[in-house]
XYZ file of C-alpha atoms in Angstrom:
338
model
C -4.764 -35.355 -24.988
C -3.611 -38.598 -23.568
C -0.928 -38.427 -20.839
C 2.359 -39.453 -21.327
C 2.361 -42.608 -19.606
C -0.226 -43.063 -21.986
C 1.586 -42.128 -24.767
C 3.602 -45.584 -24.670
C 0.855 -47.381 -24.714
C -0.914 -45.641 -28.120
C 2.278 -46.361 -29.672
C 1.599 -49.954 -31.938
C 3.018 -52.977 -30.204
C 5.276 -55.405 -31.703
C 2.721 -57.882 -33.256
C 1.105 -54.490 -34.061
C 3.872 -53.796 -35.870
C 4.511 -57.217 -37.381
C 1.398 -57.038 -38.957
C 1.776 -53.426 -40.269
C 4.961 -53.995 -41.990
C 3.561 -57.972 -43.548
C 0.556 -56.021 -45.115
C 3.206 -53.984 -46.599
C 5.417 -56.150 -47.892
C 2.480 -58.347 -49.462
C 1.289 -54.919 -50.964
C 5.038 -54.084 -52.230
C 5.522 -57.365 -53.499
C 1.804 -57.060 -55.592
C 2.996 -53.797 -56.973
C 6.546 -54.512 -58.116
C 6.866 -58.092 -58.956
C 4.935 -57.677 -62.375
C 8.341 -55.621 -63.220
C 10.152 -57.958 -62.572
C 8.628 -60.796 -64.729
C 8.357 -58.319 -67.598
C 12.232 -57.440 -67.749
C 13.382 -61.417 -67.081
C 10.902 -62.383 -70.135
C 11.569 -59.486 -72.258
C 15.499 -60.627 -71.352
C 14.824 -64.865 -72.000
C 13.389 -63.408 -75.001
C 16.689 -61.017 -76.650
C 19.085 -64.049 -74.491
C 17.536 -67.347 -73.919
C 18.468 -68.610 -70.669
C 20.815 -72.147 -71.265
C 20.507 -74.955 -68.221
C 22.318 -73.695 -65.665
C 22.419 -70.330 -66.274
C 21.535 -67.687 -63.579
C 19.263 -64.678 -63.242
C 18.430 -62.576 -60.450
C 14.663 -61.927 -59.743
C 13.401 -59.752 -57.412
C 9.703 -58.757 -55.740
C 10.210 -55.340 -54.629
C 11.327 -57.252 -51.045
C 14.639 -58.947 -51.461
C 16.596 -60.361 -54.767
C 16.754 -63.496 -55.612
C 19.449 -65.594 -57.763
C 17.767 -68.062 -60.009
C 19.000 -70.880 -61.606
C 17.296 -72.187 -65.014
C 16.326 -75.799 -65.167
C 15.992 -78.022 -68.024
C 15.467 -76.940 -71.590
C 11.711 -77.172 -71.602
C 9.512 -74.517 -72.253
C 7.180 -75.093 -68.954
C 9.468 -72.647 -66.670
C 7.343 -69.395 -66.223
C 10.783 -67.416 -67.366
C 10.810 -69.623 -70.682
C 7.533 -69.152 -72.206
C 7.834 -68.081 -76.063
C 6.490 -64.644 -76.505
C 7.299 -61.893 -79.232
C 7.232 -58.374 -77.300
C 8.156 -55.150 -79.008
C 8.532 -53.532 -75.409
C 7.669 -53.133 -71.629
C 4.254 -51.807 -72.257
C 3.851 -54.922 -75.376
C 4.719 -57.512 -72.653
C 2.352 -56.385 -70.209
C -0.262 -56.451 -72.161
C 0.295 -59.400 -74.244
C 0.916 -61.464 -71.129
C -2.597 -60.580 -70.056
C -4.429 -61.484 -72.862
C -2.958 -64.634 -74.044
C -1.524 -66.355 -70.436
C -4.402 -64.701 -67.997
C -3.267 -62.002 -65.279
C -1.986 -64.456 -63.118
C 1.559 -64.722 -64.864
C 2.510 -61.446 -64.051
C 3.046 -62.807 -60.324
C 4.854 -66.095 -61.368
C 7.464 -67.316 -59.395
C 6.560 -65.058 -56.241
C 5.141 -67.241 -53.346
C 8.785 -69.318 -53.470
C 9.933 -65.804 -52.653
C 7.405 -64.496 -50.432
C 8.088 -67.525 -48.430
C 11.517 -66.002 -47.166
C 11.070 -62.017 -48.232
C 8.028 -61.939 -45.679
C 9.813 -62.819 -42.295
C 12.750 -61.620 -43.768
C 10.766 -57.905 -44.061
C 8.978 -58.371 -41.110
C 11.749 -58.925 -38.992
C 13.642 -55.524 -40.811
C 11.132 -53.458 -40.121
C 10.063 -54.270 -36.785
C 13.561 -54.693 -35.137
C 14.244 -51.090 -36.918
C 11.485 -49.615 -34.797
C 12.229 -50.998 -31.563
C 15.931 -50.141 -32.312
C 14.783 -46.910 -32.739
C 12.723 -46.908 -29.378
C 16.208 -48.383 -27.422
C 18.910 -45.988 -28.811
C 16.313 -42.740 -28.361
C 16.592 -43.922 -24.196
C 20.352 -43.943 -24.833
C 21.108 -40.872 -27.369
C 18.436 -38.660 -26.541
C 15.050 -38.251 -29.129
C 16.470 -36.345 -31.484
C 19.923 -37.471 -32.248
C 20.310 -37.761 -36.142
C 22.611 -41.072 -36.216
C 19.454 -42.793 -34.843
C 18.819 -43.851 -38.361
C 21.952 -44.981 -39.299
C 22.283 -47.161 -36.262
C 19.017 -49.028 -36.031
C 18.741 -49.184 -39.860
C 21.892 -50.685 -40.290
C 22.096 -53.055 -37.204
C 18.175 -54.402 -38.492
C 19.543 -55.120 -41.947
C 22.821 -56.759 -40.795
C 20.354 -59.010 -38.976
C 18.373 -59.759 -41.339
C 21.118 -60.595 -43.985
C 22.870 -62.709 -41.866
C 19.747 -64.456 -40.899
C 18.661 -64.773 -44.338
C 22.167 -65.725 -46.233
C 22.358 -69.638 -45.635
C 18.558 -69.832 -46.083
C 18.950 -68.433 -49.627
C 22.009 -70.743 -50.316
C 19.424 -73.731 -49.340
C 16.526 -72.498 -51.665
C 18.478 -72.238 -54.526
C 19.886 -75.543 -54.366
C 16.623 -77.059 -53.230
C 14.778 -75.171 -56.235
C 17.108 -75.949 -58.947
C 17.931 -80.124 -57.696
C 14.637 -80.989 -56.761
C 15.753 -82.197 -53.700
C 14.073 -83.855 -50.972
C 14.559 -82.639 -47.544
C 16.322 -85.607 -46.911
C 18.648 -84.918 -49.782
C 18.985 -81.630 -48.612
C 20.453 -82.596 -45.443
C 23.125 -84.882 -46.551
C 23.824 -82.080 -49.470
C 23.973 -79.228 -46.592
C 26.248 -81.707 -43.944
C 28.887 -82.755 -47.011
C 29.439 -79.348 -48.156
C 30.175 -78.120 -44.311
C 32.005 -80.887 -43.513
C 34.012 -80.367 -46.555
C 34.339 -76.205 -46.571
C 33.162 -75.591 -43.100
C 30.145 -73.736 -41.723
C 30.817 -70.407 -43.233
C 30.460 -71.469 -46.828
C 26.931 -71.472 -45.764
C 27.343 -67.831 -45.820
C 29.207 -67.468 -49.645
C 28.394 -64.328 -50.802
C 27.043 -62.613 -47.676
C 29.690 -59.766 -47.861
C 28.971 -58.561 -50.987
C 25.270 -58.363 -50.029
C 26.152 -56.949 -46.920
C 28.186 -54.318 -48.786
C 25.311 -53.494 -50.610
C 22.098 -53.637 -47.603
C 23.963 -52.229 -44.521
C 25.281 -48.636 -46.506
C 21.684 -48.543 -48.557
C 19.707 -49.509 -45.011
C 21.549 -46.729 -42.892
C 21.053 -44.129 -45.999
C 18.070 -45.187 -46.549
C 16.333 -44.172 -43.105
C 18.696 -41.618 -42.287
C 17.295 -39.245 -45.738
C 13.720 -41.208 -45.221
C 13.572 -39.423 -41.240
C 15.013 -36.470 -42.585
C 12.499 -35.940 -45.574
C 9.523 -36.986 -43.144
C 10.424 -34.580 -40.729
C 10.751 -32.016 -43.176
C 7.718 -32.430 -44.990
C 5.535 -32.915 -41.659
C 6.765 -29.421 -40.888
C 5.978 -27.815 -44.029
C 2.503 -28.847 -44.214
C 2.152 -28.751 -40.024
C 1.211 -32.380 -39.620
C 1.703 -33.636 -36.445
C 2.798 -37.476 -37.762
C 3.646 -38.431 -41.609
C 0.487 -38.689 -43.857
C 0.432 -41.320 -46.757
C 1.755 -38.903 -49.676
C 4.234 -37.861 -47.192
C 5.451 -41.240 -46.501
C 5.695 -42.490 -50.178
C 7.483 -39.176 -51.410
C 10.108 -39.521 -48.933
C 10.229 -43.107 -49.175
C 11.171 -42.926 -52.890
C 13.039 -40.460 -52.760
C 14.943 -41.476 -50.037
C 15.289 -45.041 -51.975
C 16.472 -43.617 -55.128
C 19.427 -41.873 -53.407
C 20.940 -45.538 -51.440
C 20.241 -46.874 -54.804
C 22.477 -44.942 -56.863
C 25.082 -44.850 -54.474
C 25.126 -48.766 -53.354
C 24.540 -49.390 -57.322
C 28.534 -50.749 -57.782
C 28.231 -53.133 -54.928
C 24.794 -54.409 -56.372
C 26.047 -54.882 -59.442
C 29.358 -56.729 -57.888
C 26.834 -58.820 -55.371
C 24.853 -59.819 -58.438
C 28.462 -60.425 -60.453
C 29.410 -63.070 -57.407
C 26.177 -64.735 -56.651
C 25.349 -65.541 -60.117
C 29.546 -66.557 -60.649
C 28.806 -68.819 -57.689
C 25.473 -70.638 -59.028
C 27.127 -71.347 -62.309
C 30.087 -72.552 -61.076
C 28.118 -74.895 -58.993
C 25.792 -75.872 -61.691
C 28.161 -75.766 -64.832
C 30.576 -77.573 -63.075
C 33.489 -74.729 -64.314
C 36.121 -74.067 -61.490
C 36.234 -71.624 -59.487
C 38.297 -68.645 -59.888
C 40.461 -67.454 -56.987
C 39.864 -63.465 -56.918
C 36.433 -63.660 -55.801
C 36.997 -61.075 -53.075
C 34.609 -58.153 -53.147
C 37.326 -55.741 -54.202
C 39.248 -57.977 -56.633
C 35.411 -58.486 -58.914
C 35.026 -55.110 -58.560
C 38.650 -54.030 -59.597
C 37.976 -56.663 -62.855
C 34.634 -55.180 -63.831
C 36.318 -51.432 -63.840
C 39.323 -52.662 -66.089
C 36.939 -54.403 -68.487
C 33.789 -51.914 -68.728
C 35.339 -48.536 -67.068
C 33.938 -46.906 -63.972
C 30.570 -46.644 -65.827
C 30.275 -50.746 -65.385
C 30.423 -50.188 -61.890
C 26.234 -48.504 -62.323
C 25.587 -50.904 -64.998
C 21.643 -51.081 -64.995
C 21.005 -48.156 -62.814
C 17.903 -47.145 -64.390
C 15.505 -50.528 -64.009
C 17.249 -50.951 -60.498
C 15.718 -47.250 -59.842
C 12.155 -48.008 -61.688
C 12.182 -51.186 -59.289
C 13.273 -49.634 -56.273
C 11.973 -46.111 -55.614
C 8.361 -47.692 -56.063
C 9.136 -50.679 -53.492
C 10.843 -47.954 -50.856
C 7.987 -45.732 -51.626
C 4.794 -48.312 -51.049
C 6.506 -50.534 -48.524
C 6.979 -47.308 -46.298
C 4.112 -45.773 -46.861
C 1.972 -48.785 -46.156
C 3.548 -49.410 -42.890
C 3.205 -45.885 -41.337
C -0.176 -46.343 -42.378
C -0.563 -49.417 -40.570
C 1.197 -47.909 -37.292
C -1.300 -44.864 -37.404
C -3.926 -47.302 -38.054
C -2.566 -49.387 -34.596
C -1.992 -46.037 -32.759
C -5.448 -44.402 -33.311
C -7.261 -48.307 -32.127
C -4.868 -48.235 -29.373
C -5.772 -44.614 -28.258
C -9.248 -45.259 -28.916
C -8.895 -48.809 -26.557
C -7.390 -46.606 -23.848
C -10.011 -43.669 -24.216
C -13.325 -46.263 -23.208
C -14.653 -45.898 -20.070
C-alpha cells in the first residue's frame, strides 16, 4: 500500500481528468445521438418542419434548440423517408443514406457540449476534493453542493454561447455580421438578453445536477459495499448512473418541458417575426401549460426524455470512472518505479 501522502498523488490530475470525462462525452454522444436523429425524422416525417420553426435536438450531452432553414429538402432533419417505427428508421436510414446519417448534425454540437462537459465534470471533482477539506469526507450534501455549483457554471458559461450558435446557424452569418448582430441587440436590450432563457434551464440543470450526484454517490457507495469493492467497477458505475438519471429526470421533467416551451417561443418569435408575449416568466408558462393540458402536460414526453437520458447518465459516468481508475492505477504505477 502506498502512503497517504501518496495517496494524493495516485488520485488523476486535472488534465487527467479532462481527458477522462472528453472520452466520455465523445462516447455518450456516439451512443445517444442516433436517438435523437431517429425521433426528429420520425417527427419531420408525422409534422413537417415550416421555415422558422424550432426543434430541440440533443446528443446525450446538452440540448440544443434548432431552427429550420429554407424549404429545401438538403437539411439532414428534412430528408423524405417513409418509417413505420423507431426500429424501421434505423434501419432504413442505414441502408439507403449510409451509417453516417445517424450522427448528422452532431459536430456543430460537440463543438460546445465537449468543453461544456468537460468543464462539468472536472470542476465537480475538484469541488468535491475542496468541500471534503471543509465538511469532513463523508458529509452527504457534498453532492448537492459541488454538483450544483459545477452545473450553475457551466450554464451560465454556456447560455450566451448557445444564443450566438443559433443565430449564427440559422442566418448564415459571418463573424463580422455576428458582431454587429450581437452589439445592436445589447445595446438595444442590454447585456442580459444575452442570457434569455437561462432561468428556465437553470431551473431544470441545477435541481437534476444536485439529484443527480447526490442518488449517483449514494447508489455507488451502496453497491461497492454489497459486492466489497474497494472503488466503483464499470457495471457499478452505469447502474447507478442510470438509475440515478432516471430519478432527476422525472422530477425536473415540468421545468424541461417549460425550458423547451420558452426557448423554442423565443426562436420563433425571433424568426417568425410574431411579437412577443409578456408572461414569459418561468412560472406564468408553466401556470398556462397546466390550465391548457392539466398537470399531466407538465411530464409531457417523459418517456423518450427517459430512453435518452438514463443511457447518457449511465455511459457518460461510467466511462469517466473508468478513465479516473485508468489515471489512478498509471499514476500509482509512476510512483511505484524505482
Amino acid at each position: 500500500m502506498a502512503e497517504m501522502s501518496d495517496g494524493n498523488l495516485e488520485k488523476p490530475t486535472i488534465i487527467q481528468q479532462a481527458i477522462a470525462s472528453c472520452c466520455g462525452a465523445i462516447i455518450t454522444s456516439l451512443f445517444v445521438t442516433p436517438l435523437d436523429v431517429i425521433k426528429t425524422r420520425l417527427q419531420a416525417q408525422s409534422n413537417p418542419f415550416p421555415k422558422g420553426k424550432c426543434f430541440v435536438y440533443s446528443n446525450g450531452l446538452m440540448d440544443h434548440i434548432c431552427v429550420c432553414e429554407n424549404g429545401n429538402s438538403k437539411a439532414w432533419y428534412r430528408k423524405p423517408g417513409h418509417f413505420k417505427g423507431t426500429l424501421d428508421a434505423f434501419v432504413k436510414i442505414i441502408k439507403i443514406e449510409g451509417i453516417k446519417s445517424l450522427w448528422s448534425g452532431l459536430p456543430p454540437t460537440l463543438i460546445m457540449a465537449l468543453p461544456t462537459t468537460i468543464v462539468y465534470f472536472t470542476c465537480y471533482d475538484q469541488l468535491c476534493e475542496a468541500l471534503k477539506f471543509r465538511l469532513g469526507k463523508d458529509d452527504e450534501h457534498i453532492p448537492v453542493l459541488a454538483g450544483s455549483l459545477s452545473r450553475f457554471g457551466s450554464v451560465t458559461v454556456v447560455s450566451p454561447l448557445e444564443l450566438i450558435r443559433t443565430r449564427m446557424q440559422y442566418r448564415k452569418l459571418s463573424y463580422k455580421q455576428l458582431y454587429l448582430c450581437v452589439s445592436t441587440k445589447v445595446a438595444a436590450d442590454g447585456w442580459f438578453s444575452l442570457w434569455r432563457g437561462w432561468s428556465s434551464t437553470v431551473l431544470r440543470d441545477v435541481p437534476f445536477s444536485a439529484m443527480y450526484w447526490y442518488n449517483y454517490e449514494r447508489f455507488k457507495k451502496m453497491m461497492c459495499k454489497e459486492v466489497g469493492a474497494r472503488e466503483p467497477t464499470f457495471f457499478i458505475a452505469f447502474t447507478s448512473g442510470a438509475a440515478s438519471g432516471s430519478i432527476a429526470a422525472v422530477i425536473t421533467q415540468p421545468f424541461d418541458v417549460v425550458k423547451t416551451h420558452r426557448q423554442t417561443e423565443l426562436w420563433e418569435s425571433e424568426t417568425l417575426k410574431i411579437p412577443q408575449r409578456d408572461c414569459t416568466s418561468t412560472w406564468a408558462v408553466m401556470r398556462k401549460i397546466v390550465a391548457r393540458n392539466g398537470i399531466t402536460g407538465l411530464f409531457a414526453g417523459i418517456i423518450p426524455r427517459l430512453f435518452k437520458v438514463a443511457p447518457a447518465c449511465a455511459i457518460m459516468i461510467s466511462t469517466y470512472e473508468y478513465g479516473k481508475s485508468f489515471f489512478s492505477h498509471l499514476n500509482e504505477k509512476m510512483i511505484q518505479r524505482p
